[in-house]
């Protein structure tokens, strides 16, 4: 198939009514990403299967907390059956996790998730009998008026313009404990909880404090290892400053220039909108050439210099905007067919070569691979585009933020 044209760069966005608590960490690095994440109609790059498997394992933990894992023949067996059922609900073309992660790594991740699920099993069982009626806007949330445990609690503050869904909320007297359930590691290489997780939990804490000003609030990350997240006055003030900083840059229902909000840098690695971000498109080639001190995505664009087709795959050589000649091995024909020298090509989402992570990232490799016929591995979330339409004007860019 001929690749579709690269979508035009986004020129302006509308400030959302509320900011996602789970996205505040990335929003503080790049407000543009927060605005686009809040737009359900914004074109996105494909999600990597790893993220889909993570959602499956998280749903297992949530089900266990509600007491919905059938453990009649043992909890582990019931949990594995639940995982299989959740995997079957993924989109039809999603590859099996053993193929993407390897059988040993998938078994390890699943075992970790089962262990977390067992640790929270039955903490907030669903009510028996008829389902509860829809909540009236004037009706208080149960955790604000009674002791108990609840899962997937919506926490929203119109004052803070923050919304999110807490995995587990526990109330006992004047104590409110909010827990974020993690099936993967919530920590950085030095053993500290990731800043984005800390900010998310503190945002939940601020919403809880708004509802119950006299409550003692505890924040906790629960996984194979568990961590308390502090919530003293200084923590609250710092979280509030970050939230207000992002909120001030994204006034609700008002158009804001995308170029003024974009911050090319560390946030680009997980951004599914970067193919529409003019500042990213202008900044990334220098990262490929020189390397950076943050993990940047492995993307590539340029002019095709040579094509060697071999059935369902092709090997290409591209000249990128910095003049580097980069080979793309095993590009699937399903992504791009009938390419010729002189064609422009944009590719987003090559997988990371082993050993590329570290305190600083080396220049991008000169050989990138899609499908490996020997192992069956592929760049599972790779998206390929042709040149943008000729009437699309360039977007003004700003200097990269580090």
Coordinates of C-alpha atoms in Angstrom, one line a residue, residues 2-8 344-346 384-390:
X2 CA 1.1 3.6 -0.6
X3 CA 1.6 5.3 2.7
X4 CA -1.0 8.0 3.5
X5 CA 0.3 11.6 3.7
X6 CA 1.8 12.8 6.9
X7 CA -1.0 14.7 8.7
X8 CA -0.4 18.5 8.9
X344 CA 9.8 11.0 0.9
X345 CA 9.1 8.7 3.9
X346 CA 8.2 9.3 7.5
X384 CA 4.7 5.0 8.1
X385 CA 3.6 8.1 6.2
X386 CA 4.3 9.6 2.8
X387 CA 5.0 13.3 2.3
X388 CA 2.5 15.8 3.6
X389 CA 0.2 17.4 1.1
X390 CA 1.9 20.2 -0.8

